[in-house]
Coordinates of C-alpha atoms in Angstrom, one line a residue:
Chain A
X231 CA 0.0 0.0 0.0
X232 CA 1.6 3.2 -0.7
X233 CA 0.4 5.0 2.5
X234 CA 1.1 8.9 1.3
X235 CA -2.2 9.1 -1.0
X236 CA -4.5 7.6 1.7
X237 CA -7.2 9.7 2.8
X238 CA -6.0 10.6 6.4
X239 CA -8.0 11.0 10.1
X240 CA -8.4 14.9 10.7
X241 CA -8.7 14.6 14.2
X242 CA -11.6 16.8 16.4
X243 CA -11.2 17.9 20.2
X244 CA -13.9 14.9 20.8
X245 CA -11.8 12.5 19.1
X246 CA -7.7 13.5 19.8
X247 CA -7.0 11.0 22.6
X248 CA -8.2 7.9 20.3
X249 CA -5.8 9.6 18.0
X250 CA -3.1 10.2 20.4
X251 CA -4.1 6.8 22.0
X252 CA -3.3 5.0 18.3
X253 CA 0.3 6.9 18.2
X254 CA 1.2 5.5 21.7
X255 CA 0.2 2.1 20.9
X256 CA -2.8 2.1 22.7
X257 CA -6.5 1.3 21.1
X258 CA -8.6 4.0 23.6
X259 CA -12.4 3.9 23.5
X260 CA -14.8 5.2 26.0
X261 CA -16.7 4.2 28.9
X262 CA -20.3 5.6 30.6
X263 CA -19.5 5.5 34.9
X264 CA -23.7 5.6 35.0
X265 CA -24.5 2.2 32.7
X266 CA -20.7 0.9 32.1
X267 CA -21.6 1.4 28.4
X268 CA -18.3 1.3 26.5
X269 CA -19.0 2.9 23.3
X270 CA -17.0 4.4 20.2
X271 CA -17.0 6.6 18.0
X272 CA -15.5 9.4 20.7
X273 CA -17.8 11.8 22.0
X274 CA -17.8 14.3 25.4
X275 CA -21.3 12.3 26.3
X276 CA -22.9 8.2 27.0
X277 CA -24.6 7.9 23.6
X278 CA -27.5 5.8 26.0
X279 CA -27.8 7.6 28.7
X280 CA -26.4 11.5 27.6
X281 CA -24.3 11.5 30.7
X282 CA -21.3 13.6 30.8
X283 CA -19.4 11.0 33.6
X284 CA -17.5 9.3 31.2
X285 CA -13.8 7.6 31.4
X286 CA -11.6 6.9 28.4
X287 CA -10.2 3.4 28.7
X288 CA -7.6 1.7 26.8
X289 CA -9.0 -1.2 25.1
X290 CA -7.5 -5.2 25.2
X291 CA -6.9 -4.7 21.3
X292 CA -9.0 -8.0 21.1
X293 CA -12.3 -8.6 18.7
X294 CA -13.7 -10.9 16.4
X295 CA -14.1 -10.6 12.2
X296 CA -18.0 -9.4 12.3
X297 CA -18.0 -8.8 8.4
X298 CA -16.0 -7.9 5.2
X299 CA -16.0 -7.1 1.8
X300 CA -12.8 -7.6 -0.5
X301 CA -12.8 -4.6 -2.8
X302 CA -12.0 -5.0 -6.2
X303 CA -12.0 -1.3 -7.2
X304 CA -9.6 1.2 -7.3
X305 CA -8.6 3.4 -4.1
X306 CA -6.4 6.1 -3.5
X307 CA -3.3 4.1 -1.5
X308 CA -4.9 0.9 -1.9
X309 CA -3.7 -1.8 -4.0
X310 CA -6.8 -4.2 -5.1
X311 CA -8.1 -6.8 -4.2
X312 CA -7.7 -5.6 -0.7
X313 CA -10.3 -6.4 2.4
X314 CA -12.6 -3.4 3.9
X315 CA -13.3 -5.3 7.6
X316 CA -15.4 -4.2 10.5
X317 CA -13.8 -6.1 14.0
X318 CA -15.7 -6.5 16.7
X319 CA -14.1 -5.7 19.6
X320 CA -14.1 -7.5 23.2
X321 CA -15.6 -4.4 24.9
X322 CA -18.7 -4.4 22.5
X323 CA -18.3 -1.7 19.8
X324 CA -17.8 -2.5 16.1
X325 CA -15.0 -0.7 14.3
X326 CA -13.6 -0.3 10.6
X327 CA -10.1 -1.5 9.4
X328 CA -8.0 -3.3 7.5
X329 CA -6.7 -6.8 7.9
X330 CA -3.0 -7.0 7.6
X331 CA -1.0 -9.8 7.6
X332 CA -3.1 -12.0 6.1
X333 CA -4.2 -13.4 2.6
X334 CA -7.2 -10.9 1.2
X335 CA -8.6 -14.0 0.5
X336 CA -12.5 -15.2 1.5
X337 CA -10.5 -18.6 3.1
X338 CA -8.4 -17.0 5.0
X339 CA -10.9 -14.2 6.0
X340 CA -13.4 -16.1 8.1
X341 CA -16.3 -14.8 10.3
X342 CA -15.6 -14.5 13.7
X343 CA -12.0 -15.4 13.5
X344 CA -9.8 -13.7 16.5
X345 CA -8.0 -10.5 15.4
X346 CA -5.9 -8.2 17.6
X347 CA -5.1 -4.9 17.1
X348 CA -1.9 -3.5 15.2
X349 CA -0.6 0.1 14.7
X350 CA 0.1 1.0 11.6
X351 CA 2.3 4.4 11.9
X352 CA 1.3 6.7 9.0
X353 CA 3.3 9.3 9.8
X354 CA 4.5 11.6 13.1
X355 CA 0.6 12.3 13.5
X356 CA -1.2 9.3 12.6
X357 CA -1.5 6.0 13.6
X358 CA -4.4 4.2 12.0
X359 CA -5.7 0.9 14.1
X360 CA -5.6 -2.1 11.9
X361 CA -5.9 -5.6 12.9
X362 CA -4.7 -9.2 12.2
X363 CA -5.3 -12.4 13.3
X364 CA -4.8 -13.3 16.5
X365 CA -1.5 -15.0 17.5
X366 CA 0.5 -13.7 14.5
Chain B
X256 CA -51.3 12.6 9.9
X257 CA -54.6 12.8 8.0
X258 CA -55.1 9.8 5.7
X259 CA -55.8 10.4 2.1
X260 CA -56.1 14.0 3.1
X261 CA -53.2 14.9 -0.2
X262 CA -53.3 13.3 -3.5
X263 CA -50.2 13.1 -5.6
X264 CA -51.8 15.1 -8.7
X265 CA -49.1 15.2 -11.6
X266 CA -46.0 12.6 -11.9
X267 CA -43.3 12.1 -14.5
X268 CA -39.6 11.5 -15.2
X269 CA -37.4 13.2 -17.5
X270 CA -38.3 12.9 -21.1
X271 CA -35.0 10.7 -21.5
X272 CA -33.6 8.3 -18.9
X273 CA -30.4 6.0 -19.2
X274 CA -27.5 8.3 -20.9
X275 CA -28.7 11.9 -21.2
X276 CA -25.3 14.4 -23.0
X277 CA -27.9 17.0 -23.7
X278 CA -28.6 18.0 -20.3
X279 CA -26.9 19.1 -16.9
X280 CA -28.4 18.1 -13.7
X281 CA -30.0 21.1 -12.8
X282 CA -31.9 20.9 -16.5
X283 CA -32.5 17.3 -15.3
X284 CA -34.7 18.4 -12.4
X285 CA -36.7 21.1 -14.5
X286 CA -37.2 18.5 -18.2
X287 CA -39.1 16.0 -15.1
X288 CA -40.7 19.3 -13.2
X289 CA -42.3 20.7 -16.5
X290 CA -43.6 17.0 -17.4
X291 CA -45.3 17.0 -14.4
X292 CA -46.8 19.8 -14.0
X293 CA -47.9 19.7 -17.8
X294 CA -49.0 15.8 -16.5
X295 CA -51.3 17.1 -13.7
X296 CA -52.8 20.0 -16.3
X297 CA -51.2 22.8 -13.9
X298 CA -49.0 25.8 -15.0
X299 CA -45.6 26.5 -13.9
X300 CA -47.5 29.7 -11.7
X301 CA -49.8 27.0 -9.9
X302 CA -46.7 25.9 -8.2
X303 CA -45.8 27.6 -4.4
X304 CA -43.9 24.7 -2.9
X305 CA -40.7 23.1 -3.8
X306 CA -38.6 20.5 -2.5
X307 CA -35.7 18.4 -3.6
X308 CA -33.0 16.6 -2.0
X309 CA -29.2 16.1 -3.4
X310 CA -29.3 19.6 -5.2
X311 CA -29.7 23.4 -3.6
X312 CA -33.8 23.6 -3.6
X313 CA -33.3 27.3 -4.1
X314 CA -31.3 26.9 -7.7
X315 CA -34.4 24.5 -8.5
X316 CA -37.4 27.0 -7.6
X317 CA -35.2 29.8 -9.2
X318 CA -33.9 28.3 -12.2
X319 CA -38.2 27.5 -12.8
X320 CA -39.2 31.0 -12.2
X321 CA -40.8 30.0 -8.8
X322 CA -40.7 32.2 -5.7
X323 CA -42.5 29.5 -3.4
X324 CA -44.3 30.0 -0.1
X325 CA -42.2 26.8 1.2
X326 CA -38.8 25.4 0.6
X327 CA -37.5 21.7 1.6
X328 CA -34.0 20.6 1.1
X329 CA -34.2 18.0 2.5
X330 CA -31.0 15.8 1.2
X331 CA -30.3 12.3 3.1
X332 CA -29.8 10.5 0.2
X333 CA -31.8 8.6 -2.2
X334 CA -34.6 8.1 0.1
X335 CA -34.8 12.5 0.2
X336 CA -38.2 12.3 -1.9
X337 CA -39.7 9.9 0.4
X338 CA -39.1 11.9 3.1
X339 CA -40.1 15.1 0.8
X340 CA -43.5 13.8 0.3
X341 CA -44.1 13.2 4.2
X342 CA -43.1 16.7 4.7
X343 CA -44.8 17.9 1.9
X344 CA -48.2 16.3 2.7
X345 CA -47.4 18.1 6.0
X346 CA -47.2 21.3 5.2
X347 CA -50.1 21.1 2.7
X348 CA -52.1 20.0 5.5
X349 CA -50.8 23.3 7.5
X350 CA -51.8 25.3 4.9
X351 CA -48.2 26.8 4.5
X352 CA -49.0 26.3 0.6
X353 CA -50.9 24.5 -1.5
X354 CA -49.6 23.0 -4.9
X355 CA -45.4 21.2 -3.9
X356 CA -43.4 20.3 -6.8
X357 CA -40.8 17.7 -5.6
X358 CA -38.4 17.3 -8.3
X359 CA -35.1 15.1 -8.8
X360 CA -32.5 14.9 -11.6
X361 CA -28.9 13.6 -11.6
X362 CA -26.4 13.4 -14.0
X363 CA -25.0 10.2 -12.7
X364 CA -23.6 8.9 -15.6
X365 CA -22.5 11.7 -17.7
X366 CA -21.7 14.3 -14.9
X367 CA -22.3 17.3 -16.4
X368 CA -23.2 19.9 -13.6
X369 CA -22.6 18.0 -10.6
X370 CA -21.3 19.6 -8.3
X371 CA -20.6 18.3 -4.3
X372 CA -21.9 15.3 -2.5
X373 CA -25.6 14.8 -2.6
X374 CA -25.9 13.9 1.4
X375 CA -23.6 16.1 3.7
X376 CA -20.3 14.4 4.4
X377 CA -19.9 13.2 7.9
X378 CA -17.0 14.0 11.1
X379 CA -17.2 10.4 12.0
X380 CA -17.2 9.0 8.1
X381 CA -13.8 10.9 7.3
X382 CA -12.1 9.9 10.5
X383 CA -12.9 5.9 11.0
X384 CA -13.9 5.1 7.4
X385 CA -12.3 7.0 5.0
X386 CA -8.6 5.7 5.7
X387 CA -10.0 2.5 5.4
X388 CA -10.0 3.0 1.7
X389 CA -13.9 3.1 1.3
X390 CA -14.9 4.9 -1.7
X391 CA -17.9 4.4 -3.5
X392 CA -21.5 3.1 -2.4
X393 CA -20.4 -0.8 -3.3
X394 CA -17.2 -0.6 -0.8
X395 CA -19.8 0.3 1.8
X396 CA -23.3 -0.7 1.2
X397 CA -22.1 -4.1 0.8
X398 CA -20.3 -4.7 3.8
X399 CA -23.0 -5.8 6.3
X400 CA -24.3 -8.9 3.7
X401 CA -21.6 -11.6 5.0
X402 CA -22.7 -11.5 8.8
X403 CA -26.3 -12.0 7.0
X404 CA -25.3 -14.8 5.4
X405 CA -23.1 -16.8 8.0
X406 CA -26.4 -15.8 10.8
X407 CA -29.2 -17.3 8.0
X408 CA -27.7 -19.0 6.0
X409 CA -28.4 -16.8 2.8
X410 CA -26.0 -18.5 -0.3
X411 CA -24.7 -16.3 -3.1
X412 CA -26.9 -18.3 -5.4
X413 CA -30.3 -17.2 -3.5
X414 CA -28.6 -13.3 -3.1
X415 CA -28.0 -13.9 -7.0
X416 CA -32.0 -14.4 -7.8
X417 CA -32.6 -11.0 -6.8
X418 CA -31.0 -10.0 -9.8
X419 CA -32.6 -12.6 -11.8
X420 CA -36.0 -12.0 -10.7
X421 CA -35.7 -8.1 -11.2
X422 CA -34.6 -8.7 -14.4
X423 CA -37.7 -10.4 -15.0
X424 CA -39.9 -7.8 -14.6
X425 CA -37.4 -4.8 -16.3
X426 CA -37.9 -7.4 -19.4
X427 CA -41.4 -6.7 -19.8
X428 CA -40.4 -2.4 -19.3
X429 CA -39.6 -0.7 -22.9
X430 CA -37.8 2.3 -20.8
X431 CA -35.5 -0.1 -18.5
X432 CA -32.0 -0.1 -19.4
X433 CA -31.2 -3.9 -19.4
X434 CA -33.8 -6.2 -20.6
X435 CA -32.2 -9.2 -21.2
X436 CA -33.6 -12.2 -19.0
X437 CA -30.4 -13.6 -16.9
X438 CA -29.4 -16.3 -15.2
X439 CA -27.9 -17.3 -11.4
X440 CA -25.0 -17.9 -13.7
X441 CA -24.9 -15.0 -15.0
X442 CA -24.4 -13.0 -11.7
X443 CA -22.1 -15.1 -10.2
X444 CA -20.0 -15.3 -13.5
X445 CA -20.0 -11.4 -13.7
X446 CA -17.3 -9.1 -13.0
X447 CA -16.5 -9.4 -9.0
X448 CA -16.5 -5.6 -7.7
X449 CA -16.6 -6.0 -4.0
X450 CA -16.6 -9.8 -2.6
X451 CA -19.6 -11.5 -2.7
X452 CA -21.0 -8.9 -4.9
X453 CA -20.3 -8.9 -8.4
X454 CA -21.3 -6.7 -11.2
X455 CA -25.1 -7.6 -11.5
X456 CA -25.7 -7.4 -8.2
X457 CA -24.7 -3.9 -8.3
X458 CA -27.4 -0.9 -9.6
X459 CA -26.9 0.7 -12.8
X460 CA -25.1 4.2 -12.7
X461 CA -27.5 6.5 -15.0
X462 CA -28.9 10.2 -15.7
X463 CA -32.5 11.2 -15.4
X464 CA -34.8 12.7 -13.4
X465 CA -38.3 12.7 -11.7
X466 CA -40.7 15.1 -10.6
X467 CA -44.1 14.6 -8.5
X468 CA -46.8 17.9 -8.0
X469 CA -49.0 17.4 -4.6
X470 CA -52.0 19.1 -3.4
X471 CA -54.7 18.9 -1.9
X472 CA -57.4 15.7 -2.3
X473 CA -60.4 17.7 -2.8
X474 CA -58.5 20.0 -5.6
X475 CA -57.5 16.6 -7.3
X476 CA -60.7 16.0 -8.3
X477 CA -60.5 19.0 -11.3
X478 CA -57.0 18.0 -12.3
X479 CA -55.6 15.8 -15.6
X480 CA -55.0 12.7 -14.1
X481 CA -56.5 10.0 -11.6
X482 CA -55.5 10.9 -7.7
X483 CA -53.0 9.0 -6.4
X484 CA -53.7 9.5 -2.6
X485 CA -50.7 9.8 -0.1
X486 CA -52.3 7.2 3.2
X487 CA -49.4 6.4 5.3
X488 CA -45.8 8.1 5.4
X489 CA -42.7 7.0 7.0
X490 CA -39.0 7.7 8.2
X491 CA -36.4 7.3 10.3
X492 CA -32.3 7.6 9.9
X493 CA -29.8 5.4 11.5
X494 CA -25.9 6.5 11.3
X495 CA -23.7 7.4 8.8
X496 CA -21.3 5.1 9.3
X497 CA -21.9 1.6 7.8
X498 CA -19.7 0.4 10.7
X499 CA -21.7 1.6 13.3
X500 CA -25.2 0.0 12.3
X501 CA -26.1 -1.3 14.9
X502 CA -26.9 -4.8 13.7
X503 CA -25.8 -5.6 10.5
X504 CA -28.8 -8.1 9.2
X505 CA -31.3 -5.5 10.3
X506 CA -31.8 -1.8 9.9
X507 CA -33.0 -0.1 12.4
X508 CA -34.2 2.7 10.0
X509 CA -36.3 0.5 7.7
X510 CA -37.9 -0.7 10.6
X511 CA -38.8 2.8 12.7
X512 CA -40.2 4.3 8.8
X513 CA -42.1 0.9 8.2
X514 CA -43.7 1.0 11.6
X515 CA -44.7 4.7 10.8
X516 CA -46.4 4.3 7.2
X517 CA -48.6 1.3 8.4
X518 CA -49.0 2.4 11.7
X519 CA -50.6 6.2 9.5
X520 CA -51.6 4.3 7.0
X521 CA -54.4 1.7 8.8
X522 CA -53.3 -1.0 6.9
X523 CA -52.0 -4.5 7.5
X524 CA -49.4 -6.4 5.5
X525 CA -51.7 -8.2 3.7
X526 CA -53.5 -5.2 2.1
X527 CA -50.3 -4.1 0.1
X528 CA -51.4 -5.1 -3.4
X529 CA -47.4 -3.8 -4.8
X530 CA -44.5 -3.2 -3.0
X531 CA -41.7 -1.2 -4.4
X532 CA -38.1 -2.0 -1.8
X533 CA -35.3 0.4 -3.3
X534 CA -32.6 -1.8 -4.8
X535 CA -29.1 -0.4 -5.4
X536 CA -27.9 -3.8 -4.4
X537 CA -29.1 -7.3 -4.4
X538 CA -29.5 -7.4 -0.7
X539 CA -31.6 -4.5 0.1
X540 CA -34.9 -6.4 -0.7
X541 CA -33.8 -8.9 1.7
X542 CA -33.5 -6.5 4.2
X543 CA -36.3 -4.9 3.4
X544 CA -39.1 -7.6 3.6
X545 CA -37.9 -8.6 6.8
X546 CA -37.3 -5.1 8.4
X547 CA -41.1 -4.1 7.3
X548 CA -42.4 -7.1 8.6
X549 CA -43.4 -9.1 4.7
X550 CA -41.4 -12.4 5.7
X551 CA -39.9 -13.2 9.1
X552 CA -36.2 -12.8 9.9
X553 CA -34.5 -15.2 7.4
X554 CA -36.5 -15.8 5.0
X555 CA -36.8 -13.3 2.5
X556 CA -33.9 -15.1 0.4
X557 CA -35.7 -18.1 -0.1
X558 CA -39.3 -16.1 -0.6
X559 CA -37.7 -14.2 -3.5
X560 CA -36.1 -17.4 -5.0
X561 CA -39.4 -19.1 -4.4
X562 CA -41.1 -16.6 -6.6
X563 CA -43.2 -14.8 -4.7
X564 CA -42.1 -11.5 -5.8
X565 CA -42.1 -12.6 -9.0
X566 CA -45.4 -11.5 -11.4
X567 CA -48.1 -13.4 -10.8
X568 CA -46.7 -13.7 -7.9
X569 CA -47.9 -13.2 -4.0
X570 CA -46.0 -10.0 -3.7
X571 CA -45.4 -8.2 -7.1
X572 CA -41.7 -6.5 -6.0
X573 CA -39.8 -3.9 -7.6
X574 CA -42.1 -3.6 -10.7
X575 CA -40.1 -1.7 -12.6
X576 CA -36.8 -3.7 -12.5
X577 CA -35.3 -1.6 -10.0
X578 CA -32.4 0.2 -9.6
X579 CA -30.7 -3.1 -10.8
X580 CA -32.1 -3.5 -14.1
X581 CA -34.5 -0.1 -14.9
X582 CA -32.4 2.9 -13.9
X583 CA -30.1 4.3 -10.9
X584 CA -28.8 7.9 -11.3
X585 CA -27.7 7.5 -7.4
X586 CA -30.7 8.7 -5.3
X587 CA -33.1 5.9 -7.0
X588 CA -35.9 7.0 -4.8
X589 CA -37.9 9.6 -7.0
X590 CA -37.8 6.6 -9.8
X591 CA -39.3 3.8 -7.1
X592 CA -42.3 6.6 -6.4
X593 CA -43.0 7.2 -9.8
X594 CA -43.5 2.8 -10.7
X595 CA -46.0 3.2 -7.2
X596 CA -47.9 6.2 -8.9
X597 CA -47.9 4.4 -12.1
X598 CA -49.1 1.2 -10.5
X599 CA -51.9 3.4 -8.4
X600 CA -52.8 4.8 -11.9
X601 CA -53.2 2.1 -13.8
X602 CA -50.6 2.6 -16.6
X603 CA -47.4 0.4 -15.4
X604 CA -45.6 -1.1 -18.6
X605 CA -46.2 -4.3 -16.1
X606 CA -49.1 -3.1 -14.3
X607 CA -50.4 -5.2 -11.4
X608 CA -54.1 -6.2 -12.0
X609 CA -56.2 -4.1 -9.7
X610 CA -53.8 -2.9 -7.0
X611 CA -55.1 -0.8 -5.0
X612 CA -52.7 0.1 -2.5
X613 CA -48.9 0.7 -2.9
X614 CA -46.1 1.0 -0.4
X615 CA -43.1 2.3 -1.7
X616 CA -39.4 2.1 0.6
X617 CA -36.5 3.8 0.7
X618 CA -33.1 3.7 1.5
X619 CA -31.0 7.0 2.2
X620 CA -26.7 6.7 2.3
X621 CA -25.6 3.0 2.6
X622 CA -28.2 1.7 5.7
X623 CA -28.5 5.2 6.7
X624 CA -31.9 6.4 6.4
X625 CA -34.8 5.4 5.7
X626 CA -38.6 7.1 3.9
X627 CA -41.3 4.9 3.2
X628 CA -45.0 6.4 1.7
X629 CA -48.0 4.3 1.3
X630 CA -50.0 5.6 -1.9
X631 CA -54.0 4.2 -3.0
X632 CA -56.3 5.0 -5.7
X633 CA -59.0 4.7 -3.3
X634 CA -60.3 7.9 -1.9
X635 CA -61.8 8.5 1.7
X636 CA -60.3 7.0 5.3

């Protein structure tokens, strides 16, 4: 992948510490004090309840493949056929990424596999969260 | 809202549909607006509402000459003129004015006059999806259908008879850009675009327009054409992150707007004569029969391949041939109202004997929102 035409994160005030989380090798999301709700994406508020008592946490890094596609089509950085995955994670919430180190392949891409997180440093700003499978 | 209390008066699309060089999108809109409006027997001066989603509403009402009473802009995607006729019927019941033109044209295909994305981009899109090399509707849309089909069971041969059955139906439409019956084969032998889907699974990318003119029910009765009554409305949006729907073999905005237009409408699911779930890929009917409640959770695959949505069959579906075989300029929802008014009227190309009611989905952004409208031919409550 030739990571310099990627569209990059611009990140917000509500999101910088996943940001800065992902450049210190940590996966942050956020947690509710009132329900225990861990939820993503970042915001200053409990999506459920609207309460402001919140705590960021940093995340085991461990989910499940929850679905896929394997895009054939042409993207800015990408080189097809590469896979467009959503994990989900341990904690509960569903996220976007890549799989790396492993075949783009629908055999070796199986539903509900174990993936774990890994950084992939962009540049001196960003860190995108990818994952592969677990144990690699 | 009040049942039956607005009729959809005039209806047409743009003189030309498929690949249109001759005009830019804003022409689109006003070639579909002056059909319809010559359609219901109006003039141009009857008109003191407008509405359209995906381009500015005030370039449309200016570039016609209107100065209207009310504006809608309304622009979540392709399900914007579902959502415009709710609001519409509203504010015709409000009396803030009395004759809306919704109108709709894209130059999908040939691109002349585009210009900007027809649904506001999103914070959360450009930060957790975007470097995730997502592009174009079939590197998102698409990205639910494998947890479907690991969780029912749904092959690639029954998500394939979508396409086949569509086709079925656009064969028997003169105005439909692909017409040629096809095969299970066929699909699965086609060009793969995003894994599992491959090409015919995929809409059609296309230029044309639509345009619909609503007023009152009780002025209907001196217009052109027969009433097409407005009994049930719907809508709801979800997120505009595929990612983040919440589960990904269900929408949670096709459900909230189906609830709504038979909940207003008074009717059951067994009183919807044609059904008309937008299609800009082969699983949206799925999702669609289950999240409004036509087949239970699971099942709408094999119903389809079954032939239930077939003609003749139980549950005439996607009449026209869809965005997958009739046309898709990118918001397909103007073109899915248009076959229910059609239908309603009596003058389909494959008209469904004696239907009498019509519900007519939509789908706004990939799973992100949601309009659905219930039309008749039968007057009163």
């Amino acid at each position: 992948m030739s990571e310099s035409e990627r569209e990059l994160p611009k990140p917000t005030p509500e999101t910088q510490h996943f940001w800065d989380g992902t450049r210190q090798g940590e996966l942050r999301l956020q947690r509710c004090k009132k329900t225990g709700e861990v939820y993503f994406p970042p915001r200053h508020f409990c999506p459920s309840s609207g309460s402001t008592d919140i705590e960021i946490i940093k995340a085991s890094g461990r989910g499940t493949l929850y679905s896929y596609i394997i895009s054939h089509l042409p993207a800015p950085g990408f080189t097809p056929p590469y896979a467009i995955a959503i994990v989900k994670l341990e904690e509960g919430p569903k996220m976007m990424c890549n799989i790396v180190e492993c075949e783009q392949t629908p055999e070796a891409l199986v539903l509900d596999m174990p993936l774990e997180v890994s950084f992939e440093k962009v540049n001196d700003e960003i860190t995108l969260p990818q994952f592969k499978p677990a144990g690699k | 809202m009040k049942r039956n209390s607005v009729a959809i008066v005039g209806a047409s699309e743009t003189t030309e549909l498929g690949k249109v060089p001759t005009m830019s999108q804003v022409q689109l809109h006003a070639d579909a607006a002056l059909n319809a409006i010559a359609d219901a027997g109006l003039k141009l001066s009857d008109i003191d509402g407008v509405a359209t989603g995906g381009h500015n509403a005030v370039e449309i009402a200016h570039y016609l000459g209107i100065v209207p009473k009310w504006l809608d802009g309304t622009s979540v995607g392709g399900c914007s003129f579902m959502l415009l006729v709710r609001h519409a019927t509203a504010a015709i019941n409000e009396g803030l004015c009395e004759t809306v033109l919704i109108t709709h044209g894209e130059s999908g295909r040939s691109n002349l006059g585009r210009h900007g994305s027809s649904i506001f981009p999103s914070l959360f899109q450009q930060q957790f999806e975007r470097p995730f090399g997502v592009t174009r509707p079939p590197t998102m849309f698409t990205i639910p259908v494998l947890r479907y089909m690991k969780d029912y069971g749904l092959s690639e041969e029954t998500l394939a008879m979508v396409s086949v059955v569509q086709r079925e139906w656009a064969s028997k439409n003169p105005r439909a850009s692909f017409r040629d019956l096809i095969t299970v084969d066929d699909v699965l032998n086609s060009k793969m675009i995003c894994y599992p889907f491959r090409l015919l699974m995929c809409c059609l990318v296309t230029d044309g327009g639509g345009a619909l003119i609503l007023t009152k029910s009780e002025r209907a009765k001196d217009l052109a054409q027969k009433p097409v009554y407005v009994r049930g409305t719907g809508e709801s949006g979800e997120t505009p992150m595929i990612s983040q729907m919440r589960d990904f073999t269900s929408s949670a905005a096709f459900k909230v707007a189906g609830a709504s237009a038979f909940e207003s409408a008074g009717i059951s699911h067994s009183d919807v004569d044609h059904l008309m779930i937008y299609d800009a890929f082969a699983h949206l009917p799925i999702y669609g029969l289950e999240d409004l409640g036509f087949v239970a959770r699971g099942e709408a695959g094999s119903f389809i391949a079954e032939g239930n949505t077939r003609m003749g069959g139980s549950l005439p579906l996607n009449t026209n041939g869809g965005g997958l075989s009739y046309m898709h300029s990118g918001m397909y929802g103007m073109y899915a109202l248009q076959e229910g008014v059609r239908q309603m009227r009596g003058t389909a190309p494959a008209q469904v004997p004696n239907a009498e009611i019509s519900m007519v989905h939509g789908v706004g952004g990939m799973f992100s929102a949601s309009g659905n409208i219930v039309l008749t031919n039968v007057a009163g409550n």
